[in-house]
Short mmCIF file of C-alpha atoms in Angstrom, two decimals:
data_model
loop_
_atom_site.label_atom_id
_atom_site.label_comp_id
_atom_site.label_asym_id
_atom_site.label_seq_id
_atom_site.Cartn_x
_atom_site.Cartn_y
_atom_site.Cartn_z
CA MET A 46 104.60 172.60 -15.15
CA ASP A 47 105.22 176.35 -14.82
CA LEU A 48 103.39 176.98 -18.08
CA GLN A 49 100.35 175.00 -16.95
CA ARG A 50 100.21 176.82 -13.62
CA ALA A 51 100.72 180.24 -15.21
CA THR A 52 98.01 179.60 -17.79
CA GLN A 53 95.56 178.64 -15.06
CA ALA A 54 96.54 181.72 -13.07
CA PHE A 55 95.77 183.89 -16.11
CA MET A 56 92.28 182.39 -16.23
CA ASP A 57 91.65 182.48 -12.47
CA PHE A 58 92.79 186.05 -11.94
CA PHE A 59 91.37 187.65 -15.07
CA PRO A 60 88.45 189.20 -13.10
CA HIS A 61 90.86 190.79 -10.61
CA MET A 62 93.03 192.04 -13.46
CA SER A 63 90.05 193.44 -15.32
CA LEU A 64 89.07 195.66 -12.39
CA TYR A 65 92.65 196.70 -11.68
CA ALA A 66 93.25 197.56 -15.35
CA ILE A 67 90.25 199.91 -15.26
CA ILE A 68 91.37 201.63 -12.06
CA ARG A 69 94.96 201.93 -13.28
CA SER A 70 93.80 203.37 -16.60
CA GLN A 71 91.61 205.93 -14.85
CA ALA A 72 94.64 207.18 -12.94
CA ARG A 73 97.07 207.00 -15.85
CA ASP A 74 94.87 208.05 -18.77
CA LEU A 75 92.10 210.12 -17.19
CA GLY A 76 94.10 211.81 -14.46
CA PHE A 77 92.20 210.49 -11.46
CA GLU A 78 94.07 211.38 -8.26
CA THR A 79 91.68 210.44 -5.45
CA SER A 80 88.44 208.56 -4.95
CA SER A 81 86.68 211.93 -5.05
CA ASP A 82 87.53 212.30 -8.74
CA ILE A 83 84.52 211.24 -10.80
CA GLY A 84 84.67 210.63 -14.52
CA VAL A 85 81.49 211.37 -16.45
CA MET A 86 81.01 210.09 -19.99
CA ALA A 87 78.82 213.09 -20.61
CA ASP A 88 78.86 212.65 -24.38
CA PHE A 89 78.55 208.86 -24.18
CA MET A 90 81.22 206.20 -24.40
CA ASN A 91 83.10 205.87 -27.68
CA THR A 92 85.70 203.66 -29.34
CA ASN A 93 88.54 205.52 -27.60
CA GLN A 94 87.36 203.84 -24.39
CA PRO A 95 87.24 200.10 -25.10
CA PHE A 96 85.49 199.01 -21.93
CA LEU A 97 84.44 195.39 -22.32
CA THR A 98 81.03 195.58 -24.05
CA GLY A 99 80.41 199.04 -22.68
CA ASN A 100 77.49 200.83 -24.28
CA ASN A 101 76.86 204.23 -25.82
CA SER A 102 73.16 204.32 -24.93
CA THR A 103 73.47 205.64 -21.37
CA ILE A 104 75.51 208.26 -19.52
CA TYR A 105 78.06 206.70 -17.17
CA ALA A 106 79.84 208.10 -14.14
CA VAL A 107 82.75 206.12 -12.67
CA ALA A 108 84.84 206.32 -9.52
CA SER A 109 87.81 204.40 -8.10
CA ILE A 110 87.89 203.73 -4.36
CA ASP A 111 90.90 202.55 -2.37
CA LEU A 112 90.05 201.65 1.22
CA LYS A 113 93.72 201.00 1.98
CA GLU A 114 94.48 204.63 1.18
CA ASP A 115 91.35 206.38 2.44
CA GLY A 116 89.85 204.02 5.00
CA PRO A 117 86.03 203.91 5.26
CA THR A 118 84.63 205.68 2.21
CA VAL A 119 81.22 207.17 1.47
CA VAL A 120 79.35 207.23 -1.84
CA GLU A 121 76.39 209.64 -1.84
CA ILE A 122 73.86 209.06 -4.59
CA PRO A 123 70.72 211.03 -5.48
CA PRO A 124 67.23 209.65 -6.06
CA GLY A 125 66.82 207.99 -9.42
CA MET A 126 70.45 207.05 -10.03
CA TYR A 127 71.39 203.49 -10.92
CA GLY A 128 74.71 201.79 -10.41
CA THR A 129 76.83 199.02 -8.95
CA ALA A 130 79.96 198.66 -6.84
CA ASN A 131 82.30 195.67 -7.20
CA ASP A 132 85.27 194.66 -5.07
CA ALA A 133 88.87 194.02 -6.14
CA ALA A 134 87.98 190.55 -7.43
CA PHE A 135 85.17 192.09 -9.53
CA ARG A 136 82.65 190.53 -7.17
CA TYR A 137 79.34 192.12 -6.31
CA LEU A 138 79.14 194.44 -3.32
CA THR A 139 75.93 196.40 -3.86
CA ASP A 140 73.66 198.10 -6.32
CA PHE A 141 72.72 201.75 -6.08
CA GLY A 142 69.24 203.05 -6.84
CA ALA A 143 66.00 201.19 -7.45
CA THR A 144 67.70 197.78 -7.37
CA GLY A 145 69.77 198.64 -4.28
CA PRO A 146 68.94 199.11 -0.60
CA ASP A 147 67.98 202.76 -1.10
CA ASN A 148 65.10 201.61 -3.38
CA GLY A 149 65.61 204.52 -5.73
CA GLU A 150 65.39 207.17 -3.02
CA GLY A 151 69.11 207.88 -2.87
CA GLY A 152 71.29 207.83 0.21
CA LYS A 153 74.76 207.36 1.64
CA TYR A 154 76.69 204.12 1.18
CA LEU A 155 79.58 203.41 3.55
CA PHE A 156 82.27 200.99 2.37
CA LEU A 157 84.42 199.51 5.15
CA PRO A 158 87.91 198.02 4.68
CA PRO A 159 88.68 194.35 5.31
CA GLY A 160 88.81 193.60 9.02
CA TYR A 161 87.49 197.02 10.03
CA ASP A 162 86.45 197.00 13.70
CA GLY A 163 85.96 200.71 14.35
CA ASP A 164 82.77 202.61 15.01
CA VAL A 165 80.08 202.49 12.34
CA PRO A 166 77.89 205.62 12.33
CA ASP A 167 74.16 205.52 11.80
CA GLY A 168 72.47 206.73 8.63
CA TYR A 169 74.44 204.70 6.08
CA PHE A 170 73.97 201.61 3.98
CA VAL A 171 77.02 199.70 5.23
CA LEU A 172 79.08 197.39 3.01
CA ARG A 173 82.10 195.42 4.19
CA SER A 174 84.58 194.79 1.41
CA ASN A 175 86.90 191.79 1.16
CA GLY A 176 89.43 193.88 -0.77
CA HIS A 177 90.88 197.37 -0.73
CA ARG A 178 90.04 198.53 -4.24
CA ILE A 179 86.45 199.09 -5.32
CA TRP A 180 85.12 200.26 -8.66
CA ALA A 181 81.80 202.08 -8.71
CA MET A 182 79.83 202.69 -11.88
CA MET A 183 76.69 204.82 -11.94
CA ARG A 184 74.23 205.56 -14.73
CA GLY A 185 71.81 208.37 -15.25
CA PHE A 186 68.74 208.36 -17.46
CA GLY A 187 66.19 210.88 -18.69
CA GLU A 188 66.73 214.27 -17.06
CA VAL A 189 70.50 213.77 -16.93
CA GLY A 190 70.88 215.07 -20.49
CA THR A 191 74.23 215.10 -22.27
CA GLY A 192 77.39 217.20 -22.43
CA GLU A 193 77.67 220.02 -19.92
CA GLN A 194 74.14 219.34 -18.70
CA ALA A 195 75.10 215.79 -17.74
CA LEU A 196 78.35 216.90 -16.13
CA ASP A 197 76.45 219.49 -14.10
CA TRP A 198 73.78 216.96 -13.12
CA PHE A 199 76.31 214.55 -11.64
CA SER A 200 78.42 217.28 -10.03
CA GLN A 201 75.41 218.50 -8.06
CA ARG A 202 74.26 215.07 -6.92
CA LEU A 203 77.04 212.46 -6.75
CA LYS A 204 79.83 212.53 -4.16
CA VAL A 205 82.59 210.16 -3.08
CA TYR A 206 84.80 210.93 -0.08
CA PRO A 207 86.53 209.38 2.95
CA LEU A 208 84.29 209.13 6.00
CA ASP A 209 86.71 211.32 7.95
CA ALA A 210 87.05 213.94 5.17
CA PRO A 211 83.51 214.79 3.99
CA ASP A 212 84.61 218.20 2.69
CA ARG A 213 87.33 216.89 0.38
CA THR A 214 87.09 218.59 -3.00
CA SER A 215 85.62 216.51 -5.80
CA ARG A 216 86.51 216.87 -9.45
CA TYR A 217 83.99 216.00 -12.15
CA ILE A 218 85.72 215.28 -15.44
CA ASN A 219 84.07 214.84 -18.83
CA VAL A 220 86.08 211.89 -20.09
CA SER A 221 84.10 211.16 -23.26
CA ALA A 222 86.79 212.58 -25.55
CA VAL A 223 89.74 211.11 -23.65
CA GLY A 224 91.38 207.95 -24.90
CA MET A 225 92.13 205.23 -22.39
CA ASN A 226 93.09 201.58 -22.25
CA PRO A 227 91.10 199.79 -19.53
CA LEU A 228 91.82 196.29 -20.89
CA PRO A 229 93.93 193.65 -19.12
CA PRO A 230 97.15 192.87 -20.98
CA GLU A 231 97.26 189.68 -23.01
CA ASP A 232 101.02 189.18 -22.83
CA GLY A 233 103.52 188.44 -20.07
CA SER A 234 103.06 191.87 -18.51
CA PHE A 235 99.81 190.45 -17.11
CA PHE A 236 101.84 188.75 -14.39
CA ALA A 237 103.73 191.87 -13.35
CA MET A 238 100.38 193.60 -12.87
CA LEU A 239 99.08 190.56 -11.03
CA ASP A 240 101.98 190.87 -8.59
CA GLN A 241 100.93 194.49 -7.97
CA ILE A 242 97.45 193.25 -7.02
CA ILE A 243 98.85 190.61 -4.66
CA GLN A 244 101.09 193.17 -2.95
CA HIS A 245 98.26 195.70 -2.52
CA GLU A 246 95.31 193.54 -1.51
CA PRO A 247 94.85 191.53 1.71
CA THR A 248 95.54 187.81 1.46
CA SER A 249 91.98 187.22 2.64
CA LEU A 250 90.74 188.29 -0.80
CA PHE A 251 92.21 185.10 -2.28
CA SER A 252 92.09 181.40 -1.49
CA ALA A 253 95.15 179.63 -0.12
CA GLU A 254 95.10 177.49 -3.27
CA GLN A 255 95.28 180.57 -5.50
CA LEU A 256 98.13 182.08 -3.50
CA GLY A 257 99.98 178.77 -3.47
CA ARG A 258 99.84 178.50 -7.25
CA LEU A 259 101.17 182.03 -7.61
CA ALA A 260 103.96 181.39 -5.10
CA THR A 261 105.34 178.64 -7.35
CA LEU A 262 105.53 181.27 -10.11
CA GLY A 263 107.43 183.80 -8.02
CA ILE A 264 104.43 185.94 -7.09
CA GLU A 265 104.15 186.14 -3.32
CA LYS A 266 103.11 188.88 -0.91
CA GLY A 267 106.03 190.72 0.63
CA LYS A 268 108.57 189.33 -1.82
CA PRO A 269 110.02 190.96 -4.96
CA PHE A 270 108.76 189.79 -8.33
CA ALA A 271 111.85 189.17 -10.48
CA PRO A 272 111.24 186.61 -13.23
CA ASP A 273 114.30 185.54 -15.22
CA ALA A 274 114.28 185.31 -19.01
CA ARG A 275 112.98 181.74 -18.91
CA MET A 276 110.02 182.59 -16.69
CA GLN A 277 109.21 185.74 -18.66
CA GLY A 278 108.99 183.60 -21.79
CA ILE A 279 106.67 181.22 -19.96
CA PHE A 280 104.52 184.14 -18.82
CA ASP A 281 104.24 185.38 -22.41
CA LYS A 282 103.18 181.94 -23.62
CA ALA A 283 100.77 181.46 -20.71
CA ALA A 284 99.03 184.74 -21.53
CA GLN A 285 98.73 183.65 -25.17
CA GLN A 286 97.26 180.30 -24.17
CA GLY A 287 94.93 181.86 -21.61
CA THR A 288 93.70 184.34 -24.20
CA ALA A 289 93.10 181.55 -26.72
CA MET A 290 91.17 179.53 -24.14
CA SER A 291 89.10 182.55 -23.15
CA ARG A 292 88.21 183.28 -26.77
CA ALA A 293 87.19 179.66 -27.29
CA ILE A 294 84.95 179.79 -24.21
CA LEU A 295 83.34 183.01 -25.47
CA TYR A 296 83.03 182.44 -29.20
CA ALA A 297 82.59 178.66 -29.27
CA SER A 298 80.88 177.91 -25.97
CA ARG A 299 80.42 174.28 -24.96
CA GLU A 300 77.68 175.14 -22.47
CA PRO A 301 74.68 172.94 -23.39
CA ASP A 302 72.15 175.65 -22.46
CA ILE A 303 74.04 178.71 -23.70
CA GLN A 304 71.24 179.64 -26.12
CA TYR A 305 68.46 181.70 -24.54
CA TRP A 306 65.86 180.23 -26.90
CA PRO A 307 66.72 176.67 -27.99
CA ASP A 308 65.99 177.35 -31.67
CA ARG A 309 67.85 180.67 -31.87
CA LYS A 310 71.51 181.70 -31.95
CA TRP A 311 71.16 184.33 -29.22
CA GLU A 312 73.37 183.42 -26.26
CA LYS A 313 73.30 184.21 -22.56
CA MET A 314 76.08 186.29 -21.06
CA PHE A 315 75.46 184.82 -17.61
CA VAL A 316 74.91 181.07 -17.89
CA ARG A 317 73.42 180.26 -14.49
CA ASN A 318 74.02 182.94 -11.85
CA THR A 319 76.20 185.93 -11.05
CA GLU A 320 78.16 184.12 -8.32
CA PHE A 321 79.56 181.62 -10.86
CA ILE A 322 78.71 178.64 -8.64
CA ARG A 323 77.17 175.42 -9.94
CA ASP A 324 74.26 173.74 -8.20
CA SER A 325 76.75 171.18 -6.88
CA GLY A 326 78.70 173.93 -5.13
CA ALA A 327 81.60 173.77 -7.59
CA ALA A 328 83.07 176.94 -9.05
CA ASP A 329 81.60 177.62 -12.49
CA ILE A 330 84.96 178.51 -14.01
CA ASP A 331 83.95 178.60 -17.68
CA ALA A 332 80.87 180.69 -16.91
CA ARG A 333 83.12 183.08 -15.00
CA THR A 334 85.43 183.40 -18.00
CA LEU A 335 82.47 183.74 -20.36
CA TRP A 336 81.32 186.83 -18.49
CA HIS A 337 84.56 188.48 -17.46
CA TYR A 338 86.31 188.09 -20.80
CA GLN A 339 83.50 189.92 -22.58
CA ALA A 340 82.04 192.27 -19.96
CA ILE A 341 82.52 194.23 -16.75
CA VAL A 342 80.47 194.72 -13.57
CA VAL A 343 78.68 191.93 -11.74
CA SER A 344 75.20 192.35 -10.28
CA PRO A 345 72.30 189.95 -9.74
CA ASN A 346 70.10 192.55 -11.39
CA LEU A 347 71.81 191.86 -14.71
CA ILE A 348 69.74 188.67 -14.81
CA SER A 349 66.66 189.99 -13.08
CA THR A 350 63.54 187.82 -13.03
CA THR A 351 61.36 190.58 -11.60
CA PRO A 352 59.39 192.23 -14.43
CA GLY A 353 60.50 195.78 -15.13
CA VAL A 354 63.50 195.62 -12.80
CA GLY A 355 67.18 195.58 -13.75
CA SER A 356 68.35 194.68 -17.22
CA ALA A 357 69.12 191.70 -19.42
CA TYR A 358 71.68 191.04 -22.14
CA LEU A 359 71.97 188.61 -25.02
CA THR A 360 74.80 188.21 -27.51
CA ALA A 361 74.82 187.11 -31.15
CA PHE A 362 78.04 185.91 -32.76
CA ARG A 363 76.49 183.92 -35.63
CA ASP A 364 73.78 184.24 -38.24
CA ALA A 365 70.84 181.90 -38.79
CA GLU A 366 73.08 179.56 -40.83
CA ASN A 367 75.53 179.33 -37.92
CA ASN A 368 78.23 181.38 -39.65
CA MET A 369 80.16 184.03 -37.74
CA LEU A 370 79.03 187.61 -38.35
CA MET A 371 81.41 189.34 -40.76
CA GLY A 372 81.81 193.03 -41.45
CA ASP A 373 82.08 192.62 -45.23
CA ALA A 374 78.64 190.98 -45.43
CA SER A 375 75.15 192.45 -45.06
CA TYR A 376 72.51 191.26 -42.61
CA LYS A 377 68.96 191.97 -41.54
CA LEU A 378 67.68 191.49 -38.02
CA THR A 379 63.94 191.77 -37.50
CA VAL A 380 62.97 192.77 -33.97
CA PRO A 381 59.37 191.59 -33.39
CA ALA A 382 56.72 194.05 -32.27
CA ASN A 383 56.38 195.00 -28.62
CA PRO A 384 59.87 194.28 -27.30
CA PRO A 385 59.43 193.23 -23.65
CA VAL A 386 60.97 196.22 -21.88
CA ALA A 387 59.68 198.71 -19.35
CA ARG A 388 62.26 201.31 -20.35
CA PHE A 389 64.06 200.80 -23.67
CA TRP A 390 66.00 198.37 -25.82
CA ALA A 391 69.19 198.78 -27.83
CA VAL A 392 71.44 196.77 -30.14
CA THR A 393 75.16 197.57 -30.22
CA ALA A 394 78.00 196.18 -32.36
CA TYR A 395 81.38 195.17 -30.90
CA ASP A 396 84.88 194.25 -32.04
CA PRO A 397 85.61 190.55 -31.33
CA ALA A 398 89.31 191.28 -30.73
CA THR A 399 88.86 193.96 -28.06
CA ARG A 400 85.24 193.24 -27.05
CA GLY A 401 84.88 197.02 -27.08
CA LEU A 402 82.69 199.24 -29.23
CA LEU A 403 83.20 198.55 -32.93
CA ALA A 404 85.09 201.28 -34.80
CA SER A 405 83.16 202.06 -37.96
CA ASP A 406 82.17 204.97 -40.19
CA GLY A 407 78.59 205.13 -38.95
CA ALA A 408 76.22 204.32 -36.12
CA ILE A 409 76.96 201.22 -34.06
CA THR A 410 73.85 201.36 -31.85
CA VAL A 411 70.21 201.35 -32.88
CA GLY A 412 67.29 200.97 -30.51
CA SER A 413 64.06 202.39 -29.25
CA GLN A 414 65.82 205.60 -28.17
CA THR A 415 67.18 206.29 -31.67
CA ASP A 416 63.73 206.41 -33.33
CA PRO A 417 64.15 203.63 -35.89
CA VAL A 418 61.70 203.16 -38.74
CA VAL A 419 58.92 200.86 -37.53
CA ASN A 420 57.06 198.48 -39.83
CA ALA A 421 53.27 198.47 -40.08
CA ASP A 422 53.05 195.41 -37.83
CA GLY A 423 55.19 197.06 -35.14
CA SER A 424 58.36 195.13 -35.91
CA VAL A 425 61.67 196.84 -36.65
CA ASP A 426 64.08 195.74 -39.38
CA LEU A 427 67.68 196.48 -38.45
CA TYR A 428 70.40 196.36 -41.09
CA PHE A 429 74.09 195.60 -40.60
CA GLY A 430 76.73 196.35 -43.20
CA GLN A 431 77.66 199.34 -45.33
CA SER A 432 74.17 200.38 -46.42
CA ALA A 433 70.45 199.91 -45.77
CA PRO A 434 67.50 199.93 -48.17
CA GLU A 435 66.21 203.36 -49.07
CA GLY A 436 64.13 204.80 -46.25
CA PHE A 437 65.77 202.60 -43.60
CA GLU A 438 69.06 204.46 -43.24
CA GLN A 439 68.41 205.24 -39.58
CA ASN A 440 68.01 201.52 -38.92
CA LEU A 441 71.58 200.83 -40.10
CA ILE A 442 74.44 199.67 -37.90
CA THR A 443 77.57 200.28 -39.95
CA THR A 444 80.12 197.48 -39.68
CA ASN A 445 83.83 197.46 -40.49
CA PRO A 446 84.44 195.47 -43.70
CA ASP A 447 87.90 194.48 -42.45
CA LYS A 448 86.64 192.85 -39.25
CA GLY A 449 84.11 190.47 -37.87
CA PHE A 450 81.66 191.72 -35.28
CA PHE A 451 79.18 190.60 -32.67
CA VAL A 452 76.24 192.35 -31.06
CA VAL A 453 74.65 192.71 -27.66
CA PHE A 454 70.89 193.15 -27.41
CA ARG A 455 70.05 195.06 -24.23
CA PHE A 456 66.69 194.93 -22.46
CA TYR A 457 66.33 197.73 -19.90
CA GLY A 458 63.59 196.74 -17.49
CA PRO A 459 62.86 193.32 -19.05
CA THR A 460 59.22 192.31 -18.70
CA GLU A 461 57.31 189.03 -18.75
CA GLY A 462 57.74 188.39 -22.47
CA TYR A 463 61.50 188.21 -22.03
CA ILE A 464 61.56 186.49 -18.65
CA GLU A 465 59.03 183.83 -19.68
CA LYS A 466 60.51 183.58 -23.20
CA THR A 467 57.17 184.11 -24.92
CA TRP A 468 58.65 186.92 -27.01
CA VAL A 469 61.29 185.47 -29.33
CA LEU A 470 63.98 187.46 -31.12
CA ASN A 471 64.82 186.50 -34.70
CA ASP A 472 68.27 185.44 -35.86
CA PHE A 473 70.50 187.41 -38.21
CA GLU A 474 69.58 186.87 -41.85
CA LYS A 475 72.44 187.25 -44.31
CA ILE A 476 71.24 189.31 -47.27
CA GLY A 477 74.48 190.08 -49.11
CA GLY A 478 78.24 189.65 -49.30
#
């Protein structure tokens, strides 16, 4: 009975753990001390930072907010910046930028703690959070540049501070070269971290059913967490089972409409919606796991149906013959002419074990920003493996021959061809190995 309940708790609380693991890693590995510390991946994300399906096509800035520590907190963003803030359950709070309430003009966002009943000043976009911890991720495009230019761009434009301490010093840290581990544990230590979440967050963040299940496992607000050897063994096994179930949901989905095009292997990352609620009102628990086990950040604009707004993501785990993609084989992926994007598209390879960027000896992202060789008809042939045909070297994504891999195809500013499914992406064609 304890094993069954612990396994379900692993599944139910994985989103909470995913956000907490990021925030904890930013403090432990990156040296964040306050919410005013902002990490900038000024030289792009790399394999030392295995964020779940993070990408190395855009420049990220990240901040950790704790309303329990700082009280009402302000995020100031400039015109043209994009981003999202999620609460302690990795639920959507707001977007920043063109898809947020500032409509791309920039502004001040005020995040209020649970139950806050104090004065709310004018001049802010006000968000009331159900939890204390918030993770904010911002992206810059175009003029942001890279390296010191990117760090300088963010330091002059982005601020995070308590409402009552607007002059608090901010630190802007180039974290691109710093290793970190933002992944939730997949062993029994998961439950010790889960207890830390329960102790820190208000009970209102959770359902009574969730808290009741945890109480039977010795995780209860205001009480010490002290599992004996028997329970620690159960926690280890529960984490193993929860991980196995999550991998099955991701890599062998039973969703009948998981494929974006019915005759292609490309799969949706969000099955129905970003609230993970079925039309019947039931929680969409497998869809929730499908997303949170492979990715981070929740926003309705990740499945935008407004042409040119937001972004869209598709995954490929298998080739045209329905075999898993393997690093010791060679593949070709033909991207048809005129990809339906207002901004750009990119294909990135990932490690199935970590769901982070694939460690390899070459490029792991190719897209419209990397100037691939374009065929006479406007299509682009991408190659995956250890080599590409002569003249197509810049179209090569280098895989790791000792591992499998999967890819995410990103559409930034998806247009009608994607939304209406009139533009159809080809499947992976195995050409060697």
